[in-house]
Short mmCIF file of C-alpha atoms in Angstrom, two decimals:
data_model
loop_
_atom_site.label_atom_id
_atom_site.label_comp_id
_atom_site.label_asym_id
_atom_site.label_seq_id
_atom_site.Cartn_x
_atom_site.Cartn_y
_atom_site.Cartn_z
CA UNK A 19 22.80 19.28 6.97
CA UNK A 20 19.47 17.65 7.75
CA UNK A 21 16.32 19.68 7.10
CA UNK A 22 12.79 19.47 5.75
CA UNK A 23 12.48 19.71 1.98
CA UNK A 24 11.04 22.90 0.51
CA UNK A 25 9.17 23.54 -2.72
CA UNK A 26 12.33 24.38 -4.66
CA UNK A 27 13.90 21.02 -3.63
CA UNK A 28 11.19 18.97 -5.34
CA UNK A 29 12.90 18.51 -8.71
CA UNK A 30 16.19 17.50 -7.09
CA UNK A 31 14.47 14.97 -4.81
CA UNK A 32 12.66 13.61 -7.89
CA UNK A 33 16.00 12.99 -9.60
CA UNK A 34 17.34 11.31 -6.45
CA UNK A 35 14.34 8.95 -6.32
CA UNK A 36 14.71 8.26 -10.04
CA UNK A 37 18.36 7.36 -9.52
CA UNK A 38 17.68 5.25 -6.41
CA UNK A 39 14.76 3.29 -7.92
CA UNK A 40 15.79 2.54 -11.52
CA UNK A 41 13.07 -0.12 -11.96
CA UNK A 42 10.24 2.04 -10.58
CA UNK A 43 7.62 2.81 -13.23
CA UNK A 44 8.28 6.34 -14.46
CA UNK A 45 4.58 7.01 -14.95
CA UNK A 46 3.96 6.22 -11.29
CA UNK A 47 6.92 8.34 -10.19
CA UNK A 48 5.61 11.30 -12.20
CA UNK A 49 2.13 10.80 -10.75
CA UNK A 50 3.48 10.67 -7.21
CA UNK A 51 5.47 13.88 -7.47
CA UNK A 52 2.63 15.70 -9.22
CA UNK A 53 -0.17 14.74 -6.83
CA UNK A 54 1.21 13.28 -3.58
CA UNK A 55 4.71 14.44 -2.75
CA UNK A 56 3.73 17.88 -1.47
CA UNK A 57 1.12 16.48 0.93
CA UNK A 58 3.73 14.54 2.92
CA UNK A 59 6.77 15.46 4.99
CA UNK A 60 10.12 14.96 3.30
CA UNK A 61 13.41 15.10 5.18
CA UNK A 62 16.61 15.57 3.23
CA UNK A 63 20.33 15.49 3.93
CA UNK A 64 22.49 18.00 2.12
CA UNK A 65 26.17 17.46 1.49
CA UNK A 66 28.54 19.24 -0.89
CA UNK A 67 25.75 21.68 -1.80
CA UNK A 68 23.39 18.97 -3.07
CA UNK A 69 20.70 16.63 -1.73
CA UNK A 70 22.30 13.24 -1.14
CA UNK A 71 19.57 11.44 0.84
CA UNK A 72 15.81 11.77 1.43
CA UNK A 73 12.93 10.12 3.27
CA UNK A 74 9.21 10.82 2.88
CA UNK A 75 6.44 10.31 5.45
CA UNK A 76 2.75 10.44 4.52
CA UNK A 77 -0.03 10.50 7.10
CA UNK A 78 -3.25 8.49 6.94
CA UNK A 79 -6.10 7.42 9.21
CA UNK A 80 -5.83 3.76 10.22
CA UNK A 81 -8.66 1.64 11.62
CA UNK A 82 -7.16 -0.18 14.59
CA UNK A 83 -9.01 -2.18 17.25
CA UNK A 84 -12.18 -0.10 17.15
CA UNK A 85 -10.41 3.26 16.90
CA UNK A 86 -9.28 5.55 14.12
CA UNK A 87 -5.60 6.41 14.53
CA UNK A 88 -3.42 8.79 12.55
CA UNK A 89 -0.47 6.76 11.28
CA UNK A 90 2.66 7.55 9.32
CA UNK A 91 3.84 5.72 6.21
CA UNK A 92 7.53 5.93 5.29
CA UNK A 93 8.51 5.72 1.64
CA UNK A 94 11.05 7.00 -0.83
CA UNK A 95 14.12 6.04 1.21
CA UNK A 96 16.88 7.10 -1.13
CA UNK A 97 20.59 7.91 -1.02
CA UNK A 98 22.86 8.85 -3.89
CA UNK A 99 25.20 5.91 -4.71
CA UNK A 100 28.33 7.97 -4.01
CA UNK A 101 27.11 8.80 -0.50
CA UNK A 102 25.87 5.42 0.72
CA UNK A 103 27.13 3.62 3.83
CA UNK A 104 27.76 6.93 5.61
CA UNK A 105 24.82 6.75 8.01
CA UNK A 106 22.53 9.21 6.24
CA UNK A 107 19.57 6.81 6.08
CA UNK A 108 19.89 6.08 9.80
CA UNK A 109 20.04 9.78 10.58
CA UNK A 110 16.92 10.54 8.52
CA UNK A 111 14.97 7.58 9.92
CA UNK A 112 15.79 8.42 13.53
CA UNK A 113 14.81 12.04 12.97
CA UNK A 114 11.54 11.07 11.27
CA UNK A 115 10.63 8.61 14.04
CA UNK A 116 11.40 11.25 16.64
CA UNK A 117 8.92 13.57 14.93
CA UNK A 118 6.40 10.74 14.59
CA UNK A 119 6.54 10.07 18.34
CA UNK A 120 4.93 13.48 18.88
CA UNK A 121 2.19 13.16 16.27
CA UNK A 122 0.93 9.55 16.02
CA UNK A 123 1.18 6.09 17.61
CA UNK A 124 2.01 3.82 14.66
CA UNK A 125 4.43 4.19 11.75
CA UNK A 126 4.31 1.80 8.79
CA UNK A 127 6.90 1.06 6.13
CA UNK A 128 7.03 -1.36 3.16
CA UNK A 129 8.66 -4.64 4.18
CA UNK A 130 10.72 -5.10 1.03
CA UNK A 131 13.97 -4.92 3.03
CA UNK A 132 13.13 -5.99 6.61
CA UNK A 133 16.73 -6.00 7.82
CA UNK A 134 16.98 -2.31 6.93
CA UNK A 135 14.28 -1.32 9.44
CA UNK A 136 14.47 -3.96 12.16
CA UNK A 137 17.29 -2.07 13.99
CA UNK A 138 14.86 0.85 14.44
CA UNK A 139 12.22 -1.31 16.13
CA UNK A 140 10.09 -2.15 13.09
CA UNK A 141 8.55 -5.60 12.90
CA UNK A 142 6.86 -7.31 9.95
CA UNK A 143 3.15 -7.50 10.77
CA UNK A 144 1.53 -8.07 7.39
CA UNK A 145 2.13 -10.44 4.51
CA UNK A 146 0.46 -10.77 1.13
CA UNK A 147 -0.33 -14.01 -0.65
CA UNK A 148 0.17 -14.06 -4.39
CA UNK A 149 -1.79 -16.58 -6.44
CA UNK A 150 -1.11 -17.46 -10.05
CA UNK A 151 -4.38 -18.49 -11.71
CA UNK A 152 -4.34 -20.20 -15.07
CA UNK A 153 -6.82 -19.29 -17.78
CA UNK A 154 -8.35 -22.77 -17.91
CA UNK A 155 -9.45 -22.41 -14.29
CA UNK A 156 -11.75 -19.62 -15.44
CA UNK A 157 -13.11 -21.39 -18.54
CA UNK A 158 -16.59 -21.89 -17.12
CA UNK A 159 -16.85 -18.34 -15.78
CA UNK A 160 -18.71 -15.62 -17.68
CA UNK A 161 -18.16 -11.84 -17.59
CA UNK A 162 -21.85 -11.07 -17.23
CA UNK A 163 -22.50 -7.82 -15.33
CA UNK A 164 -18.84 -6.79 -15.46
CA UNK A 165 -18.16 -3.23 -16.65
CA UNK A 166 -15.43 -0.59 -16.59
CA UNK A 167 -17.07 2.34 -14.80
CA UNK A 168 -18.67 3.24 -11.50
CA UNK A 169 -19.36 6.33 -9.44
CA UNK A 170 -16.77 7.20 -6.80
CA UNK A 171 -19.45 6.82 -4.15
CA UNK A 172 -20.12 3.24 -5.28
CA UNK A 173 -16.43 2.34 -5.08
CA UNK A 174 -16.14 3.81 -1.60
CA UNK A 175 -19.25 1.97 -0.38
CA UNK A 176 -18.07 -1.43 -1.59
CA UNK A 177 -14.64 -0.79 -0.05
CA UNK A 178 -16.26 -0.01 3.30
CA UNK A 179 -18.34 -3.19 3.15
CA UNK A 180 -15.34 -5.31 2.19
CA UNK A 181 -13.03 -3.89 4.88
CA UNK A 182 -15.67 -4.32 7.60
CA UNK A 183 -14.38 -7.91 7.74
CA UNK A 184 -10.85 -6.74 8.55
CA UNK A 185 -8.75 -4.45 10.74
CA UNK A 186 -5.66 -2.31 10.13
CA UNK A 187 -7.02 -0.79 6.92
CA UNK A 188 -6.88 2.84 5.78
CA UNK A 189 -9.86 5.15 6.11
CA UNK A 190 -10.69 6.09 2.52
CA UNK A 191 -12.82 8.96 1.24
CA UNK A 192 -14.23 10.11 -2.08
CA UNK A 193 -11.01 12.09 -2.51
CA UNK A 194 -9.08 8.83 -2.14
CA UNK A 195 -10.94 7.35 -5.09
CA UNK A 196 -10.61 10.49 -7.15
CA UNK A 197 -6.84 10.24 -6.63
CA UNK A 198 -6.98 6.53 -7.47
CA UNK A 199 -8.58 7.30 -10.81
CA UNK A 200 -5.83 9.82 -11.57
CA UNK A 201 -3.26 7.15 -10.75
CA UNK A 202 -4.94 4.63 -13.07
CA UNK A 203 -4.83 7.11 -15.95
CA UNK A 204 -1.21 8.06 -15.25
CA UNK A 205 0.05 4.47 -14.91
CA UNK A 206 -2.14 2.97 -17.67
CA UNK A 207 -3.77 0.47 -15.33
CA UNK A 208 -7.38 -0.61 -15.51
CA UNK A 209 -10.33 -1.17 -13.22
CA UNK A 210 -13.20 -3.59 -13.74
CA UNK A 211 -16.41 -3.51 -11.72
CA UNK A 212 -18.98 -6.19 -11.00
CA UNK A 213 -22.64 -5.40 -10.34
CA UNK A 214 -25.32 -7.82 -9.19
CA UNK A 215 -28.73 -8.24 -10.79
CA UNK A 216 -29.93 -5.13 -8.94
CA UNK A 217 -27.10 -3.06 -10.47
CA UNK A 218 -25.38 -2.71 -7.09
CA UNK A 219 -21.57 -2.73 -7.14
CA UNK A 220 -20.27 -5.89 -5.47
CA UNK A 221 -16.60 -5.50 -6.23
CA UNK A 222 -13.79 -4.05 -8.31
CA UNK A 223 -10.33 -5.11 -9.46
CA UNK A 224 -7.36 -2.89 -10.26
CA UNK A 225 -4.90 -4.55 -12.61
CA UNK A 226 -2.13 -3.84 -15.07
CA UNK A 227 0.70 -5.38 -17.03
CA UNK A 228 4.03 -6.13 -15.37
CA UNK A 229 6.82 -7.76 -17.36
CA UNK A 230 4.24 -8.97 -19.86
CA UNK A 231 2.04 -10.52 -17.16
CA UNK A 232 -1.38 -9.48 -15.85
CA UNK A 233 -1.19 -8.49 -12.18
CA UNK A 234 -4.15 -7.63 -9.94
CA UNK A 235 -3.00 -5.01 -7.45
CA UNK A 236 -6.24 -4.62 -5.49
CA UNK A 237 -9.21 -6.97 -5.27
CA UNK A 238 -12.32 -5.72 -3.48
CA UNK A 239 -15.23 -8.16 -3.60
CA UNK A 240 -18.25 -9.13 -1.53
CA UNK A 241 -18.71 -12.66 -2.88
CA UNK A 242 -16.94 -15.29 -4.97
CA UNK A 243 -19.08 -14.65 -8.06
CA UNK A 244 -17.88 -11.06 -8.17
CA UNK A 245 -14.24 -12.12 -7.87
CA UNK A 246 -14.46 -14.89 -10.48
CA UNK A 247 -16.18 -12.77 -13.09
CA UNK A 248 -13.82 -9.84 -12.63
CA UNK A 249 -10.79 -12.13 -12.92
CA UNK A 250 -12.24 -13.59 -16.09
CA UNK A 251 -12.55 -10.11 -17.57
CA UNK A 252 -9.12 -8.96 -16.41
CA UNK A 253 -7.21 -11.96 -17.74
CA UNK A 254 -8.28 -11.20 -21.29
CA UNK A 255 -6.19 -13.17 -23.77
CA UNK A 256 -3.39 -13.91 -21.28
CA UNK A 257 -2.72 -17.49 -20.16
CA UNK A 258 -2.48 -16.62 -16.48
CA UNK A 259 -3.18 -13.86 -14.00
CA UNK A 260 -1.49 -12.98 -10.70
CA UNK A 261 -3.46 -11.63 -7.75
CA UNK A 262 -2.27 -10.35 -4.35
CA UNK A 263 -4.59 -10.81 -1.36
CA UNK A 264 -4.41 -10.88 2.43
CA UNK A 265 -3.35 -14.02 4.35
CA UNK A 266 -6.95 -14.63 5.46
CA UNK A 267 -8.35 -14.85 1.92
CA UNK A 268 -8.37 -18.53 0.95
CA UNK A 269 -8.52 -18.46 -2.85
CA UNK A 270 -7.49 -22.10 -3.00
CA UNK A 271 -11.13 -22.86 -2.22
CA UNK A 272 -11.96 -21.42 -5.65
CA UNK A 273 -8.74 -22.52 -7.35
CA UNK A 274 -7.55 -25.84 -5.85
CA UNK A 275 -4.51 -25.95 -8.12
CA UNK A 276 -3.27 -22.49 -7.14
CA UNK A 277 -0.47 -22.53 -4.57
CA UNK A 278 0.03 -19.11 -2.95
CA UNK A 279 3.41 -17.46 -2.53
CA UNK A 280 3.85 -15.55 0.74
CA UNK A 281 5.57 -12.16 0.59
CA UNK A 282 6.45 -9.70 3.37
CA UNK A 283 4.54 -6.48 2.76
CA UNK A 284 4.23 -4.10 5.74
CA UNK A 285 6.33 -3.46 8.84
CA UNK A 286 5.14 -1.43 11.84
CA UNK A 287 6.70 0.62 14.62
CA UNK A 288 4.98 1.65 17.87
CA UNK A 289 6.09 5.23 18.51
CA UNK A 290 4.94 5.57 22.12
CA UNK A 291 4.26 2.42 24.15
CA UNK A 292 3.15 4.30 27.25
CA UNK A 293 0.48 6.21 25.34
CA UNK A 294 -0.50 3.08 23.38
CA UNK A 295 -1.04 1.09 26.59
CA UNK A 296 -3.05 3.90 28.13
CA UNK A 297 -5.26 4.25 25.06
CA UNK A 298 -5.99 0.54 24.69
CA UNK A 299 -5.90 -0.39 28.39
CA UNK A 300 -3.18 -2.98 27.88
CA UNK A 301 0.43 -3.70 28.79
CA UNK A 302 2.28 -4.48 25.60
CA UNK A 303 5.99 -3.97 24.94
CA UNK A 304 6.42 -5.06 21.32
CA UNK A 305 4.90 -4.52 17.89
CA UNK A 306 3.88 -8.18 17.77
CA UNK A 307 1.94 -7.87 21.02
CA UNK A 308 0.27 -4.67 19.83
CA UNK A 309 -1.11 -6.25 16.67
CA UNK A 310 -2.12 -9.39 18.57
CA UNK A 311 -4.81 -7.25 20.19
CA UNK A 312 -6.78 -7.24 16.95
CA UNK A 313 -9.78 -9.57 16.74
CA UNK A 314 -10.08 -9.36 12.94
CA UNK A 315 -7.48 -10.19 10.28
CA UNK A 316 -5.32 -7.42 8.85
CA UNK A 317 -5.83 -5.92 5.41
CA UNK A 318 -3.20 -3.33 4.43
CA UNK A 319 -2.66 -2.93 0.71
CA UNK A 320 -1.51 0.68 0.49
CA UNK A 321 1.68 1.71 -1.26
CA UNK A 322 2.15 5.23 0.13
#
């Protein structure tokens, strides 16, 4: 039986996610179910008096071609190993997309398994570039004006300035950054901030350890000095640091020896082409054509 999850299903869905994502950081999983799970819509499939499959959809405001659109973000696709290959994921996805067609124009999903979502009309629209930067490339950089704290308002303001160069990004609020700080504490990640000579925040980095390596998960910066100094601080005693950025960010200009690795990151689905065409005065019939309308490069680094 397919239905929407209720409060008393939460612990069982948690165990299903835990079983389906054995490599997912447990601290992050605990954070998600404590602070975020209840704010989304979760569909579940029950079989043999237990939850055997689930799918979560969170809603956000997306900046898209001069408008602010409510979008859906699918995550937590999970099916118990004993019940896989029975069509439960397809059933949940079709049901969720049917609901999405009545509430918003665009649905996003992580592009970790493109072939899983392509049959439903999803298309990969966003890639990340990962650079590996060696410590010696930062030898001449100082950490002057780099600190570990900032007001939420300052973080939001620098994010808004940074994303003004892009399109396809989430609308963030002070609540977004309050939640981000809770996530940093829960997952033991860190944030470094760079201020200019006038004490104005010009950027921040979020980073943590992954398999013994330093990984930057989000880099917000208004100039190259901010980025370089924050990377210098984040790398610490490590020999190298990994950073994920958008395709339009050319870090090889700062690090000529760094060769980026391209990774699929976000897929999109247009839920109602007729309404989309009416809203944007166009005549598109595919996800690729829809995102080709944008005049600025994409920047989508969200995970839920």
